[in-house]
Coordinates of C-alpha atoms in Angstrom, one line a residue:
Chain U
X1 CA 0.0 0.0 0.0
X2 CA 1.7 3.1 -1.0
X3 CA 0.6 6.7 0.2
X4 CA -2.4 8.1 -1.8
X5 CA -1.1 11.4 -3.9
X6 CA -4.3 12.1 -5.4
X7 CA -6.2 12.4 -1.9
X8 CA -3.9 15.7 -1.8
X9 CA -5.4 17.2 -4.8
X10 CA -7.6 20.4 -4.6
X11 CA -11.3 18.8 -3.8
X12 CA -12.3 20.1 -7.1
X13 CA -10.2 17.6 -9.0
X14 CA -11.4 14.3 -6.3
X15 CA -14.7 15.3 -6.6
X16 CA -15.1 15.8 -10.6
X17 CA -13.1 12.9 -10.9
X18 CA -15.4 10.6 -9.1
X19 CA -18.1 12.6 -10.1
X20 CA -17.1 11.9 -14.1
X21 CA -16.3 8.0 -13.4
X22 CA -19.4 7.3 -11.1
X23 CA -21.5 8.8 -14.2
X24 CA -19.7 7.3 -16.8
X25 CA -19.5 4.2 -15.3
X26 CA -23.6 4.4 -14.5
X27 CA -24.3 5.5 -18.1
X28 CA -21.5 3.0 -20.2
X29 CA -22.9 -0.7 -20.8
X30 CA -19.9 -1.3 -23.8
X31 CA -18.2 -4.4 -22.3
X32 CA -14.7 -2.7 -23.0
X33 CA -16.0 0.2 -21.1
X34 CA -17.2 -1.8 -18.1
X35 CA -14.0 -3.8 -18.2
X36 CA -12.0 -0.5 -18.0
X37 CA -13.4 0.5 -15.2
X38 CA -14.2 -2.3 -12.9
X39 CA -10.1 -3.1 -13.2
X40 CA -9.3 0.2 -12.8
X41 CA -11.7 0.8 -9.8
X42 CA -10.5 -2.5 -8.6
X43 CA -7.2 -1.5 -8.6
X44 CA -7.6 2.2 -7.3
X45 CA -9.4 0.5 -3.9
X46 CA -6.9 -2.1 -3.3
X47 CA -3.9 1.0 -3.8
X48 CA -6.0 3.0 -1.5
X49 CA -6.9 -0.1 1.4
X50 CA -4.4 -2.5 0.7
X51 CA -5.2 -6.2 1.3
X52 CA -8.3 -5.3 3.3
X53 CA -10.1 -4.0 -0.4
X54 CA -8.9 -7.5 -2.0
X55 CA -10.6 -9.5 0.7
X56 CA -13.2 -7.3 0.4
X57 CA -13.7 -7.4 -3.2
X58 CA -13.4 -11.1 -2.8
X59 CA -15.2 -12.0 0.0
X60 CA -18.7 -10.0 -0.9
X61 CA -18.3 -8.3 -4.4
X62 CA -17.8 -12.0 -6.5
X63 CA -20.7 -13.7 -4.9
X64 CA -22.8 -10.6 -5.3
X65 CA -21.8 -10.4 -8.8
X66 CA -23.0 -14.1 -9.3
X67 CA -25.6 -13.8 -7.7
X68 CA -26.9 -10.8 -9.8
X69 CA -25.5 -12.1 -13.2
X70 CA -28.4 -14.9 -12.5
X71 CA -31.0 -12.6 -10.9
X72 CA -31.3 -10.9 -14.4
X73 CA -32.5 -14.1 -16.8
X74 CA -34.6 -15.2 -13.9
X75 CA -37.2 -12.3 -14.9
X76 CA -35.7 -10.9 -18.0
X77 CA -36.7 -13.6 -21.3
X78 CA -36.0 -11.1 -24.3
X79 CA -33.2 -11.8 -26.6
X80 CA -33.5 -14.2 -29.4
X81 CA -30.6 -17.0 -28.7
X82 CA -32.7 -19.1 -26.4
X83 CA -30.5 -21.7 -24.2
X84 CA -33.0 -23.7 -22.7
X85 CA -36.6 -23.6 -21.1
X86 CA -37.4 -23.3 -17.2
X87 CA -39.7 -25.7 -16.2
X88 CA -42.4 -22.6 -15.6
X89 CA -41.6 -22.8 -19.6
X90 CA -39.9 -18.8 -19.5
X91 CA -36.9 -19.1 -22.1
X92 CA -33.5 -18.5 -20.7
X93 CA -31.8 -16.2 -23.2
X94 CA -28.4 -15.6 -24.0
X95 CA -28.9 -12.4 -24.3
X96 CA -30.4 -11.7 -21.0
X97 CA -27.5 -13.4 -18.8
X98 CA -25.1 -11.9 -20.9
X99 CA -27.1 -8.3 -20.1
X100 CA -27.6 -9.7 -16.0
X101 CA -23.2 -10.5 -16.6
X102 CA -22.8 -6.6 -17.5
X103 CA -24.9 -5.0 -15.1
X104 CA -23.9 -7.0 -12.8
X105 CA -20.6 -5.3 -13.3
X106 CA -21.9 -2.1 -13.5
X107 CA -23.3 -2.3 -10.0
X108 CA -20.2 -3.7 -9.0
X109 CA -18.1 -1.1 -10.5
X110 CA -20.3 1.8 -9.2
X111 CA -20.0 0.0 -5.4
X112 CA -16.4 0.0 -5.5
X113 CA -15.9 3.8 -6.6
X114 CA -17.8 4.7 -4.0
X115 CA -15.9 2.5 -1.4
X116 CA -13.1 4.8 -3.3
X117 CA -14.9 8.1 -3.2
X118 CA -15.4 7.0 0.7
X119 CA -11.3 6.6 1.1
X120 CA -10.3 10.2 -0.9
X121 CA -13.6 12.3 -0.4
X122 CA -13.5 13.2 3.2
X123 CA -16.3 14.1 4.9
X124 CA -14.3 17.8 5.1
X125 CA -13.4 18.0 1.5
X126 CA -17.1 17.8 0.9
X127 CA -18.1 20.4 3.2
X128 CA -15.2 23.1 1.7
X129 CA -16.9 22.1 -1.8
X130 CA -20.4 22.9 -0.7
X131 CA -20.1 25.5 1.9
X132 CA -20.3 28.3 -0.2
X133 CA -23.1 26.8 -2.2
X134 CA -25.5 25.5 1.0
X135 CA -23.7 27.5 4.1
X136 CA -26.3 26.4 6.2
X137 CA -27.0 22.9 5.0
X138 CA -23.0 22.4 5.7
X139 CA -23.0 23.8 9.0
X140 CA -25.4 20.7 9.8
X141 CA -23.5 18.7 8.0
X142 CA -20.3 19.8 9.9
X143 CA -22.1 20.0 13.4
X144 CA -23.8 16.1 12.8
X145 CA -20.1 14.6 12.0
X146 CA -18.7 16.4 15.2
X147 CA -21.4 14.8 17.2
X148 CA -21.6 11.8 16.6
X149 CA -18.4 11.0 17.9
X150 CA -19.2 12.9 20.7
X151 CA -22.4 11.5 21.4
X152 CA -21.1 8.2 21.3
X153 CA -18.4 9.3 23.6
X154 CA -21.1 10.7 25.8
X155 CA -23.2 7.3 25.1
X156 CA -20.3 5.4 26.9
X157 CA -20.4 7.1 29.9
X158 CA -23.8 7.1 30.2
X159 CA -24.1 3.6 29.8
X160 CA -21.4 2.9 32.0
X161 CA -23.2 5.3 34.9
X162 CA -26.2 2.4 33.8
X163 CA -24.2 -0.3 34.3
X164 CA -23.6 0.1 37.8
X165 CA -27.6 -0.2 38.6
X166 CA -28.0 -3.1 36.3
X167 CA -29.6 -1.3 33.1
X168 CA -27.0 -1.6 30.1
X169 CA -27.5 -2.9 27.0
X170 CA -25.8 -6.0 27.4
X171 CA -28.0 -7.0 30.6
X172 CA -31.3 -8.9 30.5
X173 CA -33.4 -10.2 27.9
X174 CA -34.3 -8.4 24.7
X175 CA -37.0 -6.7 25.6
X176 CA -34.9 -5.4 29.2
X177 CA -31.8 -4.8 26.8
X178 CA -33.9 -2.4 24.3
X179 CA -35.6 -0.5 26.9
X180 CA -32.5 0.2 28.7
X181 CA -31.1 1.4 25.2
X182 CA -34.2 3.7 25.1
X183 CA -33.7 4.6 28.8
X184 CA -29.7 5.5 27.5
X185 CA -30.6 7.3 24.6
X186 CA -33.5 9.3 26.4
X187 CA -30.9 10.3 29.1
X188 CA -28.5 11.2 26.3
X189 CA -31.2 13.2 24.4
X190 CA -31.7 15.9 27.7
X191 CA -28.0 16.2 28.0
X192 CA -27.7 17.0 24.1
X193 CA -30.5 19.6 23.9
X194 CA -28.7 21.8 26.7
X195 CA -25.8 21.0 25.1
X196 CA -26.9 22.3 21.6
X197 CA -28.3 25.6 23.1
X198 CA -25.0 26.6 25.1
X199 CA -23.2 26.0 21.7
X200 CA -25.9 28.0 19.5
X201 CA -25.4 30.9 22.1
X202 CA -21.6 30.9 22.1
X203 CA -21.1 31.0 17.9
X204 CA -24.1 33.7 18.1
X205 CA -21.9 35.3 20.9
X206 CA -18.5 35.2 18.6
X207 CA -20.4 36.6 15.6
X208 CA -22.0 33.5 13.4
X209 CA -23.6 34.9 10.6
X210 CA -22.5 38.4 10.5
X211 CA -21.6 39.6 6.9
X212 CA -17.9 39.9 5.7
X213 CA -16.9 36.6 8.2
X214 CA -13.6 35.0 6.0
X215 CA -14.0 31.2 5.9
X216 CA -11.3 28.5 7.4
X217 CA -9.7 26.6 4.4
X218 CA -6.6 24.7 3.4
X219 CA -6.4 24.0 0.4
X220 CA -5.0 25.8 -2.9
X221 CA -5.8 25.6 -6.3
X222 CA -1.9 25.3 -7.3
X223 CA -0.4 24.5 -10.6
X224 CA -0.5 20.7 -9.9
X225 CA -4.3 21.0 -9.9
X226 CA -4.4 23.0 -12.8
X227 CA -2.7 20.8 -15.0
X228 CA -4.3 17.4 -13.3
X229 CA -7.6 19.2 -13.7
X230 CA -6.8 20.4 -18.0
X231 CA -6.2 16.7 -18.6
X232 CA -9.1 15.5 -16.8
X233 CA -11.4 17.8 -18.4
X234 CA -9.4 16.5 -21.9
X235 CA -10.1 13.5 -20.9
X236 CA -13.6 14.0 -20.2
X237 CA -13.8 15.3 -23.3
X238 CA -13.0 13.0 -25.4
X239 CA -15.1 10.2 -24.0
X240 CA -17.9 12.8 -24.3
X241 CA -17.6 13.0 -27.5
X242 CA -17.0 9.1 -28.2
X243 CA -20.4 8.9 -26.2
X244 CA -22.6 11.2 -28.6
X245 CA -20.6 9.3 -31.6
X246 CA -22.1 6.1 -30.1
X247 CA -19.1 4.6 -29.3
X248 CA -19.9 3.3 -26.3
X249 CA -23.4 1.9 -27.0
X250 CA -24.3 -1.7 -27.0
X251 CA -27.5 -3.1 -28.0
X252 CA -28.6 -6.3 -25.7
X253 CA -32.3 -7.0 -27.0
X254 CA -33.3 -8.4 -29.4
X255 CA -30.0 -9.3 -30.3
X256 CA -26.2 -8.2 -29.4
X257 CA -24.7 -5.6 -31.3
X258 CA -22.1 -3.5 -31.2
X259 CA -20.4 -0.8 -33.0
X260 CA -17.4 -2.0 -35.1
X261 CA -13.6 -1.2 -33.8
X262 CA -12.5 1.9 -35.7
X263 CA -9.2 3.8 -34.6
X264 CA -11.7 6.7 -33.0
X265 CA -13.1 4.3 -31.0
X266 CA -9.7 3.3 -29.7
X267 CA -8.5 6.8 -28.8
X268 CA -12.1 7.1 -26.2
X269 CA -11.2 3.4 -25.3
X270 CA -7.7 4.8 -24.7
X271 CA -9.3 8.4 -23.3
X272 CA -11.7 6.6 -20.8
X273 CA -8.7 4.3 -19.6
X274 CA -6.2 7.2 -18.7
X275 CA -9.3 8.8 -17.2
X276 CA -10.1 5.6 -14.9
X277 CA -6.5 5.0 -14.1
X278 CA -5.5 8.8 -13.2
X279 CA -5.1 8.2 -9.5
X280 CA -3.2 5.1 -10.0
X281 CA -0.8 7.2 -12.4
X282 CA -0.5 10.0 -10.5
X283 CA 0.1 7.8 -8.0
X284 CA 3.0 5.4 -9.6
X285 CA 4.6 8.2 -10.8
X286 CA 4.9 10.3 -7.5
X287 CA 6.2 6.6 -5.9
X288 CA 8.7 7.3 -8.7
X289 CA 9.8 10.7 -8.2
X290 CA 9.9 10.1 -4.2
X291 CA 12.2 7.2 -4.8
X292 CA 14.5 9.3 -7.3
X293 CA 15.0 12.4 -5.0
X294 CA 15.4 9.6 -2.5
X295 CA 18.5 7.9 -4.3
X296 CA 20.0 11.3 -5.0
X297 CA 20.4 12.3 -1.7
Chain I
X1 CA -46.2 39.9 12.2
X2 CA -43.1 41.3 10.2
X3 CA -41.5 37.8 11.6
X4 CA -44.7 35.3 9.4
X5 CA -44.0 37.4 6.3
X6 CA -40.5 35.9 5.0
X7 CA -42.2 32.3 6.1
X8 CA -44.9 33.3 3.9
X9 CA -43.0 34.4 0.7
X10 CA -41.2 30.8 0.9
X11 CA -44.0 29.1 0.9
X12 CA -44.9 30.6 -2.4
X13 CA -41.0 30.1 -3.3
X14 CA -41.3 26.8 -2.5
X15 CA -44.4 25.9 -4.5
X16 CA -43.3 28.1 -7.5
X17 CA -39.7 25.9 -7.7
X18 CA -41.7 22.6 -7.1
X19 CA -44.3 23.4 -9.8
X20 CA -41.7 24.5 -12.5
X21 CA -39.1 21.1 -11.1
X22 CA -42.4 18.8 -11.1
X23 CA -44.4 20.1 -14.1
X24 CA -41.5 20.9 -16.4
X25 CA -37.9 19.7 -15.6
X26 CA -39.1 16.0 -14.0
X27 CA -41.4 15.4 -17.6
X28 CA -38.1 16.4 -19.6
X29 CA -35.5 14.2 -17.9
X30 CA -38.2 11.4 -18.4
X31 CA -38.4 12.2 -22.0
X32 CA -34.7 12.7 -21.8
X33 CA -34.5 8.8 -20.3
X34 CA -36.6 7.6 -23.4
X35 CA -35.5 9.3 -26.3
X36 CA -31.9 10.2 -25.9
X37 CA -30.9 6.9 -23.1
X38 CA -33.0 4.4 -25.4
X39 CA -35.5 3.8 -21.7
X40 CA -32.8 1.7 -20.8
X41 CA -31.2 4.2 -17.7
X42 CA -34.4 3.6 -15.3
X43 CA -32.1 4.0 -12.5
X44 CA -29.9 7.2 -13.4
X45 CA -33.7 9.2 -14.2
X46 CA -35.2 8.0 -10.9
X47 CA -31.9 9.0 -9.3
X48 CA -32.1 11.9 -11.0
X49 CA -35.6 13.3 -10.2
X50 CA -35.4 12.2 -6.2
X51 CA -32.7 14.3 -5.9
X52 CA -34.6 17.4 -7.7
X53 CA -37.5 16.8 -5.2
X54 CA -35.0 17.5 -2.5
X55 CA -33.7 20.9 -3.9
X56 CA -37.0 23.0 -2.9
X57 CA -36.7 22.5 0.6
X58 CA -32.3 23.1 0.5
X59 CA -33.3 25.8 -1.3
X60 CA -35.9 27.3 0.8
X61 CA -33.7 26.3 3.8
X62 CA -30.5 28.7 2.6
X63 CA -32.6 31.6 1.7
X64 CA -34.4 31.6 4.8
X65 CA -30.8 32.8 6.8
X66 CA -31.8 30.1 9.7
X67 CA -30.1 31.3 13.0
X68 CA -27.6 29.6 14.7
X69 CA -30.0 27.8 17.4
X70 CA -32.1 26.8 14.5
X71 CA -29.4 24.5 13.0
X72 CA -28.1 23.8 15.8
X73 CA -31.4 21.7 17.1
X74 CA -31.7 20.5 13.5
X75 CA -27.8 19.3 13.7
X76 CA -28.5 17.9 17.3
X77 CA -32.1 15.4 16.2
X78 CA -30.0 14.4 13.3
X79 CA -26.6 13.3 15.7
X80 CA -29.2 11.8 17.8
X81 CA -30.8 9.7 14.7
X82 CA -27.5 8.7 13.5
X83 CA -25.8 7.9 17.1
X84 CA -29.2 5.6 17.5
X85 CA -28.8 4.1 13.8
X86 CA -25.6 3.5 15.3
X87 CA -26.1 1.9 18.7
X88 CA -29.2 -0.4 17.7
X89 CA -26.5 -1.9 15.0
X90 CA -26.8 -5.0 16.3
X91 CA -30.2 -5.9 15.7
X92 CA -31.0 -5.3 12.4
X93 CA -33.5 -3.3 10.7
X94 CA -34.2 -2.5 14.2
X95 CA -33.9 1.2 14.4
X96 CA -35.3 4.7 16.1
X97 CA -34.3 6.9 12.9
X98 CA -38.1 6.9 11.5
X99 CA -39.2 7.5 14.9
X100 CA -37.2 10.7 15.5
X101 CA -37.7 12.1 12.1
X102 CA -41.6 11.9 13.3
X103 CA -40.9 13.5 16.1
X104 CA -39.1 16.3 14.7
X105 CA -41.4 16.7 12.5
X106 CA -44.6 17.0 14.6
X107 CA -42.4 19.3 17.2
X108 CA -40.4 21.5 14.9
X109 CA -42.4 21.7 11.4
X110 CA -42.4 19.8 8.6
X111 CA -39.1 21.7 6.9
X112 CA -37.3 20.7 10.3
X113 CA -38.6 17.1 10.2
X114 CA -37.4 16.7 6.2
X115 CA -33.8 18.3 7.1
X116 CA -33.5 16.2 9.9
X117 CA -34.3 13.1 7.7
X118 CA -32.6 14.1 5.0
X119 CA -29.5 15.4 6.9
X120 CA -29.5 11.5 9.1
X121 CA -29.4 9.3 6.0
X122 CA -26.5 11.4 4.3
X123 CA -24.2 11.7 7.4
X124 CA -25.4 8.0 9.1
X125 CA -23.7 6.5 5.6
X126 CA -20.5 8.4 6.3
X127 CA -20.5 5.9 9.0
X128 CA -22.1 2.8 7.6
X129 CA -21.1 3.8 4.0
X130 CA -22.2 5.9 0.8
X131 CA -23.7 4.6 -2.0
X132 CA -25.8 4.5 -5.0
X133 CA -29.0 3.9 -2.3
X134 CA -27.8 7.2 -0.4
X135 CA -30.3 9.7 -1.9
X136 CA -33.5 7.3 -1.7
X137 CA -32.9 6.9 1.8
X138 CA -32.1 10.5 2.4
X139 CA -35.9 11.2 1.0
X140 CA -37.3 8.6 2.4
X141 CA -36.6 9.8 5.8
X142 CA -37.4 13.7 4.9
X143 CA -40.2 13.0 3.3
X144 CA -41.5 10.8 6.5
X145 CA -40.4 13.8 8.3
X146 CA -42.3 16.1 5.6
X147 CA -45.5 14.6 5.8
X148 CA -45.4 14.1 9.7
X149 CA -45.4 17.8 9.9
X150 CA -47.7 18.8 7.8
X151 CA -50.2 16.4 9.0
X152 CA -49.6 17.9 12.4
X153 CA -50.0 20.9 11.4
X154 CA -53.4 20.1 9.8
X155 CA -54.9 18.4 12.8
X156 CA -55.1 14.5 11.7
X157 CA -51.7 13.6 13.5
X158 CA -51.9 14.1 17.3
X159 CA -49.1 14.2 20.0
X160 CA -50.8 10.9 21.3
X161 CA -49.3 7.2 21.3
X162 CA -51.6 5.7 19.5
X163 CA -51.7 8.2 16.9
X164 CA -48.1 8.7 16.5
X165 CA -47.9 4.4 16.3
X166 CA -50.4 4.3 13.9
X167 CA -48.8 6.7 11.3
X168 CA -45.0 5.6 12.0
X169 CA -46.3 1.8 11.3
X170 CA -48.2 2.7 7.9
X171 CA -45.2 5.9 6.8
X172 CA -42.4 3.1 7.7
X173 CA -43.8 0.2 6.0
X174 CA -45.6 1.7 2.8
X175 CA -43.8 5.3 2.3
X176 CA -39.9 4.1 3.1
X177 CA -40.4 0.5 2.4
X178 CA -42.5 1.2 -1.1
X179 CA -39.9 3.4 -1.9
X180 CA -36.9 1.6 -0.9
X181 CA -37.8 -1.5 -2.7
X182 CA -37.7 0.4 -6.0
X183 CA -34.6 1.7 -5.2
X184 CA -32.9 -1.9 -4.9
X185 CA -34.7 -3.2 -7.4
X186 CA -33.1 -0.3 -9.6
X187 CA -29.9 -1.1 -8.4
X188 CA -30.0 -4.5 -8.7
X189 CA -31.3 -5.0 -12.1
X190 CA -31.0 -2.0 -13.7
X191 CA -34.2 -2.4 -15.6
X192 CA -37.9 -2.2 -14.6
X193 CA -40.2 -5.2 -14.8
X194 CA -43.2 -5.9 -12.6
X195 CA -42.2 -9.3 -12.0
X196 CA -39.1 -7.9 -10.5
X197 CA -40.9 -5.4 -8.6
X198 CA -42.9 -7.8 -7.2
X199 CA -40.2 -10.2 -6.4
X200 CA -38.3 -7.5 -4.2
X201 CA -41.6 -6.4 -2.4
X202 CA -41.9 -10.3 -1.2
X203 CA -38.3 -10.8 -0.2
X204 CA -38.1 -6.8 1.1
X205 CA -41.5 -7.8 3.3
X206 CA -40.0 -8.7 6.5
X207 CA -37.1 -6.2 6.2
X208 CA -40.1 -3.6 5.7
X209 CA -42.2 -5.7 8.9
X210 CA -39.3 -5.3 11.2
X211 CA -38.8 -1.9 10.5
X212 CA -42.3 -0.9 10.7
X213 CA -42.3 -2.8 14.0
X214 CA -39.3 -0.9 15.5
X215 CA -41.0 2.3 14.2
X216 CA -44.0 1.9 16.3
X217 CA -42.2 0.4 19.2
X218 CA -39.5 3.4 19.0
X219 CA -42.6 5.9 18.9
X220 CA -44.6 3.7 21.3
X221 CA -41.9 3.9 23.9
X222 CA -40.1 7.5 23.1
X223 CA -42.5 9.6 21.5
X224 CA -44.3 11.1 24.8
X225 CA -40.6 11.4 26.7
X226 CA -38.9 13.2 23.6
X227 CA -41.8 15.1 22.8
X228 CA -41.6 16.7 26.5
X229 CA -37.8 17.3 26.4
X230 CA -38.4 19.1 23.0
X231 CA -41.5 21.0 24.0
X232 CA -39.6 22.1 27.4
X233 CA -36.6 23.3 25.4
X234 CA -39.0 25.3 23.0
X235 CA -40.7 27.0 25.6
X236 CA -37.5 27.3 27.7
X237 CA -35.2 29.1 25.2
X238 CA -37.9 30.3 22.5
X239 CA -36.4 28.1 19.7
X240 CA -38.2 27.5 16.1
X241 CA -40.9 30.3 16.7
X242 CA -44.3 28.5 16.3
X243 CA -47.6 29.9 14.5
X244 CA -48.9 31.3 18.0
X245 CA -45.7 32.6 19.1
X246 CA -45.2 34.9 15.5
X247 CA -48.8 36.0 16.0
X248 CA -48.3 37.3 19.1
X249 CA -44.6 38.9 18.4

C-alpha cells in the first residue's frame, strides 16, 4: 500500500473525478468500457486499502456479482438466442445473462468507486466544496459529523453510569436490553439539547452569521491541480464526445450488437482508460519521483 | 407579524420551484430517459428526479438565513438519529431513525422534520457507508419527516401514542419500504419489470415488517418522553418560533 497522492489534490479535481467516473461508469454498458473500469476501480481501492479492499472485493463483491449475473435471466426472457426452457416454460436467453453479466458489473463497479470516493472524499473536503453553495446545509453537516463521535463518547459514559444499577445494553433479555437502550438514549437526548443551546449561544456570541466573516480553508488551487484538472477535463472530453458518436453503446435485445472497432473508438477506449486509471498514475509516478530524489540524496 | 412574512413568501417560493421542477424539468429528464438513453437508464432518471425533489426545501432552507440555534437543534435530532442508527447496530433493521424524524417533525415543522431526515441518511452513511442507495434513503426519511409535519399541522396527527404508532407503522412500512424497494430493485437489475418489482416487495416484506415494528415500538416507547424534552426546550429558550408565538410577536 503506497501513500495516496491524489487524496492531496484540490477537492475540485477528487470530486469531478469521481463525479465523471461514477456517471460514466452508471451510463456506459460497452463491455470494453465496463471492463476498463471495474479493473481500474478494482485497482484504485486495493492502492488506497491494501489487502483489506482485496478480501473485500473477494469475499462479498464476487458472490454478489454471481448472484446478480443470474437474478437478471430469472425475470428478464428477451433476446433471441434461447439456451433452454425453465420448467415454468420462460426461455433463458443468452442475451439476458449476458445483459444480468454486465450489469452485474456495472453495479459492482459503481460500489467500488464509492468504497473509493469514501477513502479520498472526506467528509471535510465535501463540506469546503459545498459551503459556499448551501452554508447552512454544511453547518449541519459539519455539526452532525462532530457529534456523533461525541455523542457516542457521551453514550459510553452514560451507559457505563447504567451499568452500575443493572440497566446496560448487554443485561437482560431483549426486551430489558432495548428498553435500557431507550432509557440510554432518552438520558443522552436531555443532555444533548442543553448542550446544543450553550453551543448555538456561544457561535451567536463570537459573531456566526454576521456579513464579511472570512472562511477557514486549506487547500490551494496550485499549478498541480491545474494541470491534473486540464487533462481530466481533456479526458472527459474525449469520452464525451465518443459517447454522442455512439461509441460506447451496445444493444442487448433483441440481439447483441455492437459498434465496429474503428481507430476513434480506440482513442475514447484509450481516453476513458487514462481517465479511470489517473489516481493510479498519479500515483505510480509520484512513488517514482519520491524514490529518485530519494537515491540522489 | 413582520417575523410570518419571510415564512410566507417561501412558501410561495417553495411551491413556485416545485411546480416548474415537477411540471417541467421531471417530464423532460423522463423524456430525456426515453428518447436520448433508449428507456434503458431507469435508475440514473429516478436517481435523478429524487434528488430534484430535495432541492426545494435546501433551497428554501438557505434563503431563509436560519439562526444559529435553529441548525443547531436540526444538527442535534440528526446526531441523535444517527448515534441511534448506530447503537441499535446489532439488531438489524431494528432502528429509532423513522421514529425521531416523526418526532421532529410534529415538534419542529415539517421543513425541520425533512432536514433532519434528510441530513441523518446522508451523514449515518459516512459511517455505515455511501452509496448509490444514499439519496433514496435521504428522501425517504425527509419526506417521512415532511409529511409528519404537515399532517400535524393540519390536525389529523396528534401528539398521542396511538396516533403517532399508527402513522410511524403505515409511513415506515408503505412510504420508506415502497420506496426503498424500487430503489434496490433499480440497483439491482437496472431495468424495470413488474415481475421484479414484485419479487423485491416479497423478499423486502420482513425487512419492511421489522422496521415498521421498530418504528412503532420506538414511537410507542419514546414519542411522549422526547416530545416533553423538545417542548420544554421550545418553551425554555424560545427556539423555532411557532404559528402562535409569531402572532403574538
Amino acid at each position: 500500500m503506497i501513500i495516496d497522492s491524489f487524496s492531496s489534490f484540490h477537492p475540485i479535481v477528487n470530486f469531478t473525478y469521481f463525479s465523471a467516473v461514477l456517471l460514466f461508469s452508471m451510463f456506459f454498458m460497452h463491455p470494453v468500457f465496463l471492463g476498463i473500469s471495474l479493473v481500474s476501480a478494482f485497482v484504485y481501492s486495493v492502492m488506497l486499502k491494501g489487502k483489506k479492499a482485496v478480501k473485500f472485493n473477494i469475499l462479498y463483491m464476487m458472490p454478489l456479482l454471481l448472484f446478480m449475473a443470474i437474478l437478471n435471466p430469472a425475470f428478464n426472457h428477451q433476446g433471441v438466442t434461447i439456451l433452454f426452457y425453465l420448467k415454468s416454460g420462460n426461455p433463458i436467453t443468452l442475451e439476458s445473462i449476458l445483459f444480468g453479466v454486465a450489469s452485474a458489473c456495472m453495479f459492482v463497479t459503481v460500489i467500488l468507486w464509492f468504497s473509493c470516493y469514501n477513502a479520498v472524499m472526506t467528509s471535510d473536503k465535501f463540506i469546503y466544496l459545498f459551503g459556499r453553495i448551501i452554508p447552512g446545509l454544511s453547518l449541519i453537516l459539519s455539526m452532525v459529523l462532530r457529534f456523533v463521535p461525541r455523542y457516542t463518547a457521551q453514550i459510553k459514559v452514560i451507559s457505563n453510569a447504567q451499568k452500575c444499577v443493572g440497566r446496560d445494553v448487554t443485561q437482560g433479555n431483549v426486551i430489558a436490553k432495548a428498553r435500557n437502550g431507550i432509557k440510554i438514549l432518552s438520558i443522552m437526548t436531555t443532555w444533548a439539547l442543553e448542550n446544543a443551546i450553550e453551543t448555538g449561544d456561544s457561535m451567536r456570541a463570537r459573531g456566526y452569521g454576521l456579513p464579511k466573516r472570512t472562511s477557514f480553508s486549506i487547500f490551494r488551487f496550485d499549478n498541480r491541480d491545474k494541470v491534473t484538472f486540464a487533462v481530466m477535463a481533456g479526458l472527459i472530453v474525449i469520452v464525451l464526445i465518443g459517447a454522442v458518436m455512439g461509441e460506447n453503446t451496445m444493444r442487448f435485445f433483441p440481439s447483441i450488437k455492437t459498434i465496429n472497432t474503428t481507430i476513434f473508438s480506440l482513442v475514447v477506449y484509450t481516453a476513458y482508460f487514462i481517465l479511470c486509471m489517473l489516481p493510479v498514475i498519479i500515483n505510480i509516478m509520484e512513488e517514482i519521483k519520491w524514490k529518485y530524489i530519494v537515491s540522489r540524496i | 407579524m413582520s417575523e410570518k412574512q419571510p415564512a410566507k413568501n417561501g412558501i410561495s417560493k417553495r411551491t413556485l420551484l416545485a411546480t416548474i421542477l415537477i411540471l417541467f424539468i421531471i417530464p423532460v429528464t423522463i423524456l430525456f430517459g426515453v428518447f436520448v438513453l433508449n428507456d434503458r437508464k431507469y435508475y440514473f432518471i429516478s436517481l435523478l428526479i429524487i434528488i430534484y425533489t430535495m432541492i426545494p426545501f435546501v433551497m428554501v432552507f438557505e434563503n431563509r438565513k436560519p439562526k444559529a440555534r435553529e441548525l443547531i437543534v436540526i444538527a442535534v435530532l440528526s446526531a441523535i438519529a444517527v448515534a441511534g442508527r448506530g447503537a441499535f447496530f446489532m439488531l438489524p433493521q431494528f432502528k429509532p431513525v423513522v421514529a425521531i424524524v416523526i418526532i421532529t417533525g410534529v415538534c419542529f415543522g415539517a421543513e425541520s422534520g425533512f432536514l433532519v431526515g434528510a441530513v441523518t441518511g446522508f451523514v449515518s452513511n459516512f459511517f455505515f457507508g455511501q452509496g448509490p442507495w444514499t439519496p433514496w434513503q435521504m428522501f425517504c426519511f425527509g419526506i417521512i419527516g415532511f409529511i409528519a409535519g404537515i399532517l400535524y399541522k393540519k390536525g389529523f396527527l396528534k401528539k398521542t401514542k396511538l396516533s403517532l404508532c399508527v402513522f410511524g407503522g403505515l409511513a415506515t412500512f408503505f412510504i420508506y419500504g415502497g420506496i426503498i424497494n424500487i430503489a434496490s430493485m433499480l440497483i439491482f437489475t437496472s431495468q424495470f419489470s413488474w415481475k421484479a418489482l414484485l419479487a423485491t416487495y416479497i423478499s423486502g416484506f420482513w425487512f419492511d415488517m421489522v422496521h415498521a415494528i421498530a418504528t412503532v415500538f420506538f414511537l410507542y416507547t419514546i414519542s411522549q418522553p422526547m416530545i416533553e424534552k423538545l417542548e420544554r426546550i421550545k418553551i425554555k429558550y424560545g427556539l423555532i418560533e411557532t404559528e402562535d408565538e409569531a402572532v403574538s410577536l
